[in-house]
Amino acid sequence: MRLNIAMLAVLGSITVAHAAPVTYNVDPDHTHPSFEVDHFGGLSVWRGIFKKTTGKVTLDAAAKTGTVSITVDAASIDLAHDKLNEHVTGPEILNVAKFPTATYEGTLGGFSDGAPTTVTGNLTLHGVTKPVVLKISSFKCIQHPMLKKEVCGADASGTFSRADFGVNFGQQYGFKQEVVLHIQVEGVKAD
């Protein structure tokens, strides 16, 4: 009987720590989706970047769950070629006057050692929403020495066909439609 009372006292003093989801605001100065697209069926590969991104990431490492919500300003595309930027943002390709943003909503998964390894979600581009899975190749959270806040960062990548989104300019000239997407992201823990 004493053993049972002693065990109850010990068990009663143990509290289970439950981590709550933490929200991180995407740092627009350190988050830049970039991409690679074909030019004339293998003649060369064009690389570009979107310079304006906003969003939030929630993470509950203990529960191995999280979400991602990213909005990209489509007009902020930069292919290091001013005339091409104008063409790509125009009505023949991205049509940013009609579709000013692209969004990605996803769920973190494949946790290993408390870090996600995948994002399964939906990309909305040019008014069309399709599933896109991203592989996370690196993920790290630190107490940022200058911001004095927790910051998490990741590098993720995936592929999709731009034709699936109605962005198929150049297909008639043999342009391959696959887009290789790379996302470097940093998020600052919300107050």
PDB file of C-alpha atoms in Angstrom:
ATOM      1  CA  MET A   1       0.000   0.000   0.000  1.00  0.00           C
ATOM      2  CA  ARG A   2       2.845   2.412   0.795  1.00  0.00           C
ATOM      3  CA  LEU A   3       4.381   1.708  -2.601  1.00  0.00           C
ATOM      4  CA  ASN A   4       1.122   2.619  -4.356  1.00  0.00           C
ATOM      5  CA  ILE A   5       0.788   5.870  -2.397  1.00  0.00           C
ATOM      6  CA  ALA A   6       4.420   6.725  -3.135  1.00  0.00           C
ATOM      7  CA  MET A   7       3.940   5.970  -6.844  1.00  0.00           C
ATOM      8  CA  LEU A   8       0.808   8.131  -6.961  1.00  0.00           C
ATOM      9  CA  ALA A   9       2.722  10.968  -5.334  1.00  0.00           C
ATOM     10  CA  VAL A  10       5.523  10.658  -7.893  1.00  0.00           C
ATOM     11  CA  LEU A  11       3.122  10.335 -10.828  1.00  0.00           C
ATOM     12  CA  GLY A  12       1.091  13.256  -9.547  1.00  0.00           C
ATOM     13  CA  SER A  13       4.168  15.459  -9.551  1.00  0.00           C
ATOM     14  CA  ILE A  14       5.030  14.664 -13.174  1.00  0.00           C
ATOM     15  CA  THR A  15       3.608  17.063 -15.707  1.00  0.00           C
ATOM     16  CA  VAL A  16       3.621  16.349 -19.382  1.00  0.00           C
ATOM     17  CA  ALA A  17       4.885  19.235 -21.441  1.00  0.00           C
ATOM     18  CA  HIS A  18       2.710  19.979 -24.433  1.00  0.00           C
ATOM     19  CA  ALA A  19       4.218  22.348 -26.933  1.00  0.00           C
ATOM     20  CA  ALA A  20       1.817  24.718 -28.584  1.00  0.00           C
ATOM     21  CA  PRO A  21       2.068  25.668 -32.233  1.00  0.00           C
ATOM     22  CA  VAL A  22       4.390  28.608 -32.802  1.00  0.00           C
ATOM     23  CA  THR A  23       3.767  31.142 -35.572  1.00  0.00           C
ATOM     24  CA  TYR A  24       6.600  32.605 -37.616  1.00  0.00           C
ATOM     25  CA  ASN A  25       6.154  35.611 -39.902  1.00  0.00           C
ATOM     26  CA  VAL A  26       7.983  35.214 -43.178  1.00  0.00           C
ATOM     27  CA  ASP A  27      10.909  37.631 -43.393  1.00  0.00           C
ATOM     28  CA  PRO A  28      10.577  39.270 -46.821  1.00  0.00           C
ATOM     29  CA  ASP A  29      14.257  40.260 -46.815  1.00  0.00           C
ATOM     30  CA  HIS A  30      15.351  36.637 -46.478  1.00  0.00           C
ATOM     31  CA  THR A  31      12.646  34.801 -48.434  1.00  0.00           C
ATOM     32  CA  HIS A  32      12.969  34.648 -52.190  1.00  0.00           C
ATOM     33  CA  PRO A  33      11.288  31.942 -54.285  1.00  0.00           C
ATOM     34  CA  SER A  34      13.423  31.293 -57.338  1.00  0.00           C
ATOM     35  CA  PHE A  35      12.856  29.123 -60.370  1.00  0.00           C
ATOM     36  CA  GLU A  36      14.391  27.587 -63.459  1.00  0.00           C
ATOM     37  CA  VAL A  37      12.580  27.333 -66.790  1.00  0.00           C
ATOM     38  CA  ASP A  38      13.538  26.034 -70.199  1.00  0.00           C
ATOM     39  CA  HIS A  39      14.334  28.278 -73.157  1.00  0.00           C
ATOM     40  CA  PHE A  40      13.675  26.815 -76.615  1.00  0.00           C
ATOM     41  CA  GLY A  41      13.627  23.121 -75.694  1.00  0.00           C
ATOM     42  CA  GLY A  42      17.057  22.889 -74.102  1.00  0.00           C
ATOM     43  CA  LEU A  43      18.869  25.812 -75.698  1.00  0.00           C
ATOM     44  CA  SER A  44      19.424  27.243 -72.209  1.00  0.00           C
ATOM     45  CA  VAL A  45      17.896  27.450 -68.742  1.00  0.00           C
ATOM     46  CA  TRP A  46      16.507  30.771 -67.545  1.00  0.00           C
ATOM     47  CA  ARG A  47      16.613  31.506 -63.844  1.00  0.00           C
ATOM     48  CA  GLY A  48      14.511  34.040 -62.026  1.00  0.00           C
ATOM     49  CA  ILE A  49      13.464  35.190 -58.604  1.00  0.00           C
ATOM     50  CA  PHE A  50      10.448  36.802 -56.972  1.00  0.00           C
ATOM     51  CA  LYS A  51      11.537  39.717 -54.810  1.00  0.00           C
ATOM     52  CA  LYS A  52       8.366  40.299 -52.742  1.00  0.00           C
ATOM     53  CA  THR A  53       6.973  37.542 -50.541  1.00  0.00           C
ATOM     54  CA  THR A  54       4.801  37.518 -47.416  1.00  0.00           C
ATOM     55  CA  GLY A  55       3.335  34.768 -45.271  1.00  0.00           C
ATOM     56  CA  LYS A  56       3.248  32.727 -42.114  1.00  0.00           C
ATOM     57  CA  VAL A  57       4.478  29.352 -40.964  1.00  0.00           C
ATOM     58  CA  THR A  58       3.142  27.529 -37.923  1.00  0.00           C
ATOM     59  CA  LEU A  59       5.168  24.776 -36.319  1.00  0.00           C
ATOM     60  CA  ASP A  60       4.516  22.360 -33.489  1.00  0.00           C
ATOM     61  CA  ALA A  61       7.665  20.239 -33.504  1.00  0.00           C
ATOM     62  CA  ALA A  62       6.507  18.105 -30.560  1.00  0.00           C
ATOM     63  CA  ALA A  63       3.251  17.193 -32.311  1.00  0.00           C
ATOM     64  CA  LYS A  64       5.042  16.932 -35.679  1.00  0.00           C
ATOM     65  CA  THR A  65       2.616  19.289 -37.383  1.00  0.00           C
ATOM     66  CA  GLY A  66       2.680  22.648 -39.070  1.00  0.00           C
ATOM     67  CA  THR A  67       1.339  24.769 -41.886  1.00  0.00           C
ATOM     68  CA  VAL A  68       2.705  27.116 -44.506  1.00  0.00           C
ATOM     69  CA  SER A  69       0.912  30.076 -46.096  1.00  0.00           C
ATOM     70  CA  ILE A  70       2.912  32.096 -48.635  1.00  0.00           C
ATOM     71  CA  THR A  71       1.875  34.912 -50.976  1.00  0.00           C
ATOM     72  CA  VAL A  72       4.144  36.039 -53.800  1.00  0.00           C
ATOM     73  CA  ASP A  73       3.784  39.359 -55.614  1.00  0.00           C
ATOM     74  CA  ALA A  74       3.864  38.120 -59.232  1.00  0.00           C
ATOM     75  CA  ALA A  75       4.949  41.552 -60.512  1.00  0.00           C
ATOM     76  CA  SER A  76       8.158  41.282 -58.449  1.00  0.00           C
ATOM     77  CA  ILE A  77       9.600  38.690 -60.842  1.00  0.00           C
ATOM     78  CA  ASP A  78      13.179  39.355 -61.920  1.00  0.00           C
ATOM     79  CA  LEU A  79      14.864  37.422 -64.714  1.00  0.00           C
ATOM     80  CA  ALA A  80      17.791  39.900 -64.894  1.00  0.00           C
ATOM     81  CA  HIS A  81      16.414  41.129 -68.229  1.00  0.00           C
ATOM     82  CA  ASP A  82      14.098  44.157 -68.126  1.00  0.00           C
ATOM     83  CA  LYS A  83      12.324  43.498 -71.457  1.00  0.00           C
ATOM     84  CA  LEU A  84      11.752  39.861 -70.509  1.00  0.00           C
ATOM     85  CA  ASN A  85      10.386  40.914 -67.103  1.00  0.00           C
ATOM     86  CA  GLU A  86       7.867  43.143 -68.914  1.00  0.00           C
ATOM     87  CA  HIS A  87       6.879  40.314 -71.250  1.00  0.00           C
ATOM     88  CA  VAL A  88       6.521  37.730 -68.452  1.00  0.00           C
ATOM     89  CA  THR A  89       4.339  40.020 -66.313  1.00  0.00           C
ATOM     90  CA  GLY A  90       2.176  40.888 -69.332  1.00  0.00           C
ATOM     91  CA  PRO A  91      -1.004  39.237 -70.622  1.00  0.00           C
ATOM     92  CA  GLU A  92       0.750  36.491 -72.645  1.00  0.00           C
ATOM     93  CA  ILE A  93       2.354  34.846 -69.614  1.00  0.00           C
ATOM     94  CA  LEU A  94       1.627  35.728 -65.946  1.00  0.00           C
ATOM     95  CA  ASN A  95      -0.900  38.509 -66.641  1.00  0.00           C
ATOM     96  CA  VAL A  96      -0.225  40.220 -63.308  1.00  0.00           C
ATOM     97  CA  ALA A  97      -2.906  42.838 -63.974  1.00  0.00           C
ATOM     98  CA  LYS A  98      -5.485  40.033 -63.666  1.00  0.00           C
ATOM     99  CA  PHE A  99      -3.533  37.662 -61.366  1.00  0.00           C
ATOM    100  CA  PRO A 100      -1.353  39.871 -59.117  1.00  0.00           C
ATOM    101  CA  THR A 101      -0.331  37.122 -56.663  1.00  0.00           C
ATOM    102  CA  ALA A 102       0.600  33.473 -56.494  1.00  0.00           C
ATOM    103  CA  THR A 103      -0.089  31.589 -53.264  1.00  0.00           C
ATOM    104  CA  TYR A 104       1.033  28.365 -51.663  1.00  0.00           C
ATOM    105  CA  GLU A 105      -0.856  26.743 -48.773  1.00  0.00           C
ATOM    106  CA  GLY A 106       0.645  23.585 -47.346  1.00  0.00           C
ATOM    107  CA  THR A 107       1.082  21.189 -44.464  1.00  0.00           C
ATOM    108  CA  LEU A 108       4.482  20.289 -43.016  1.00  0.00           C
ATOM    109  CA  GLY A 109       5.227  16.579 -42.785  1.00  0.00           C
ATOM    110  CA  GLY A 110       7.828  13.829 -42.764  1.00  0.00           C
ATOM    111  CA  PHE A 111       9.303  15.036 -39.478  1.00  0.00           C
ATOM    112  CA  SER A 112      12.746  13.728 -38.571  1.00  0.00           C
ATOM    113  CA  ASP A 113      14.492  14.841 -35.363  1.00  0.00           C
ATOM    114  CA  GLY A 114      11.830  17.525 -34.851  1.00  0.00           C
ATOM    115  CA  ALA A 115      12.246  19.051 -38.322  1.00  0.00           C
ATOM    116  CA  PRO A 116       9.892  18.751 -41.298  1.00  0.00           C
ATOM    117  CA  THR A 117      11.206  17.195 -44.519  1.00  0.00           C
ATOM    118  CA  THR A 118       8.229  17.829 -46.819  1.00  0.00           C
ATOM    119  CA  VAL A 119       5.437  20.286 -47.509  1.00  0.00           C
ATOM    120  CA  THR A 120       2.291  18.968 -49.170  1.00  0.00           C
ATOM    121  CA  GLY A 121       0.129  21.741 -50.473  1.00  0.00           C
ATOM    122  CA  ASN A 122      -1.602  23.650 -53.215  1.00  0.00           C
ATOM    123  CA  LEU A 123      -0.099  26.271 -55.474  1.00  0.00           C
ATOM    124  CA  THR A 124      -2.436  28.877 -56.961  1.00  0.00           C
ATOM    125  CA  LEU A 125      -0.908  30.502 -60.022  1.00  0.00           C
ATOM    126  CA  HIS A 126      -2.646  32.357 -62.835  1.00  0.00           C
ATOM    127  CA  GLY A 127      -6.012  31.654 -61.167  1.00  0.00           C
ATOM    128  CA  VAL A 128      -5.505  27.865 -61.172  1.00  0.00           C
ATOM    129  CA  THR A 129      -4.924  25.748 -58.056  1.00  0.00           C
ATOM    130  CA  LYS A 130      -2.999  22.451 -58.262  1.00  0.00           C
ATOM    131  CA  PRO A 131      -1.143  20.242 -55.762  1.00  0.00           C
ATOM    132  CA  VAL A 132       2.620  20.755 -55.463  1.00  0.00           C
ATOM    133  CA  VAL A 133       4.861  18.848 -53.043  1.00  0.00           C
ATOM    134  CA  LEU A 134       8.056  20.464 -51.808  1.00  0.00           C
ATOM    135  CA  LYS A 135      11.061  18.614 -50.395  1.00  0.00           C
ATOM    136  CA  ILE A 136      12.812  20.381 -47.525  1.00  0.00           C
ATOM    137  CA  SER A 137      16.564  19.839 -47.801  1.00  0.00           C
ATOM    138  CA  SER A 138      17.506  21.897 -44.747  1.00  0.00           C
ATOM    139  CA  PHE A 139      15.617  23.242 -41.738  1.00  0.00           C
ATOM    140  CA  LYS A 140      16.979  24.997 -38.677  1.00  0.00           C
ATOM    141  CA  CYS A 141      15.750  27.230 -35.857  1.00  0.00           C
ATOM    142  CA  ILE A 142      18.039  29.493 -33.833  1.00  0.00           C
ATOM    143  CA  GLN A 143      17.904  32.321 -31.346  1.00  0.00           C
ATOM    144  CA  HIS A 144      18.897  35.073 -33.766  1.00  0.00           C
ATOM    145  CA  PRO A 145      21.827  37.021 -32.273  1.00  0.00           C
ATOM    146  CA  MET A 146      20.808  40.360 -33.813  1.00  0.00           C
ATOM    147  CA  LEU A 147      17.015  40.146 -33.723  1.00  0.00           C
ATOM    148  CA  LYS A 148      16.961  38.610 -30.219  1.00  0.00           C
ATOM    149  CA  LYS A 149      14.090  36.389 -31.378  1.00  0.00           C
ATOM    150  CA  GLU A 150      13.745  32.823 -32.560  1.00  0.00           C
ATOM    151  CA  VAL A 151      14.155  32.511 -36.324  1.00  0.00           C
ATOM    152  CA  CYS A 152      13.585  29.372 -38.393  1.00  0.00           C
ATOM    153  CA  GLY A 153      14.890  28.898 -41.893  1.00  0.00           C
ATOM    154  CA  ALA A 154      14.514  26.288 -44.593  1.00  0.00           C
ATOM    155  CA  ASP A 155      15.424  25.482 -48.137  1.00  0.00           C
ATOM    156  CA  ALA A 156      12.756  23.662 -50.143  1.00  0.00           C
ATOM    157  CA  SER A 157      12.315  22.641 -53.761  1.00  0.00           C
ATOM    158  CA  GLY A 158       9.830  21.016 -56.080  1.00  0.00           C
ATOM    159  CA  THR A 159       8.698  20.841 -59.682  1.00  0.00           C
ATOM    160  CA  PHE A 160       5.493  21.491 -61.557  1.00  0.00           C
ATOM    161  CA  SER A 161       4.292  21.984 -65.117  1.00  0.00           C
ATOM    162  CA  ARG A 162       3.434  25.588 -65.867  1.00  0.00           C
ATOM    163  CA  ALA A 163       1.068  24.396 -68.598  1.00  0.00           C
ATOM    164  CA  ASP A 164      -1.112  22.884 -65.828  1.00  0.00           C
ATOM    165  CA  PHE A 165      -1.680  26.475 -64.673  1.00  0.00           C
ATOM    166  CA  GLY A 166      -2.437  27.885 -68.116  1.00  0.00           C
ATOM    167  CA  VAL A 167       1.013  29.496 -68.372  1.00  0.00           C
ATOM    168  CA  ASN A 168       2.168  27.686 -71.501  1.00  0.00           C
ATOM    169  CA  PHE A 169       3.717  30.462 -73.584  1.00  0.00           C
ATOM    170  CA  GLY A 170       6.510  29.101 -75.780  1.00  0.00           C
ATOM    171  CA  GLN A 171       5.115  25.582 -75.905  1.00  0.00           C
ATOM    172  CA  GLN A 172       4.538  26.094 -79.640  1.00  0.00           C
ATOM    173  CA  TYR A 173       8.296  26.755 -79.982  1.00  0.00           C
ATOM    174  CA  GLY A 174       9.306  23.632 -78.067  1.00  0.00           C
ATOM    175  CA  PHE A 175       9.772  25.218 -74.640  1.00  0.00           C
ATOM    176  CA  LYS A 176       9.606  22.501 -71.985  1.00  0.00           C
ATOM    177  CA  GLN A 177       6.880  23.301 -69.465  1.00  0.00           C
ATOM    178  CA  GLU A 178       8.558  21.990 -66.281  1.00  0.00           C
ATOM    179  CA  VAL A 179       9.420  24.581 -63.653  1.00  0.00           C
ATOM    180  CA  VAL A 180      11.995  23.812 -60.980  1.00  0.00           C
ATOM    181  CA  LEU A 181      11.075  25.815 -57.896  1.00  0.00           C
ATOM    182  CA  HIS A 182      13.504  26.645 -55.072  1.00  0.00           C
ATOM    183  CA  ILE A 183      12.380  28.472 -51.950  1.00  0.00           C
ATOM    184  CA  GLN A 184      14.726  29.900 -49.378  1.00  0.00           C
ATOM    185  CA  VAL A 185      12.653  31.035 -46.434  1.00  0.00           C
ATOM    186  CA  GLU A 186      13.258  32.539 -43.026  1.00  0.00           C
ATOM    187  CA  GLY A 187      10.552  33.261 -40.499  1.00  0.00           C
ATOM    188  CA  VAL A 188      10.706  35.330 -37.329  1.00  0.00           C
ATOM    189  CA  LYS A 189       8.735  34.127 -34.316  1.00  0.00           C
ATOM    190  CA  ALA A 190       5.617  36.256 -33.919  1.00  0.00           C
ATOM    191  CA  ASP A 191       5.178  38.244 -30.729  1.00  0.00           C
TER     192      ASP A 191
END
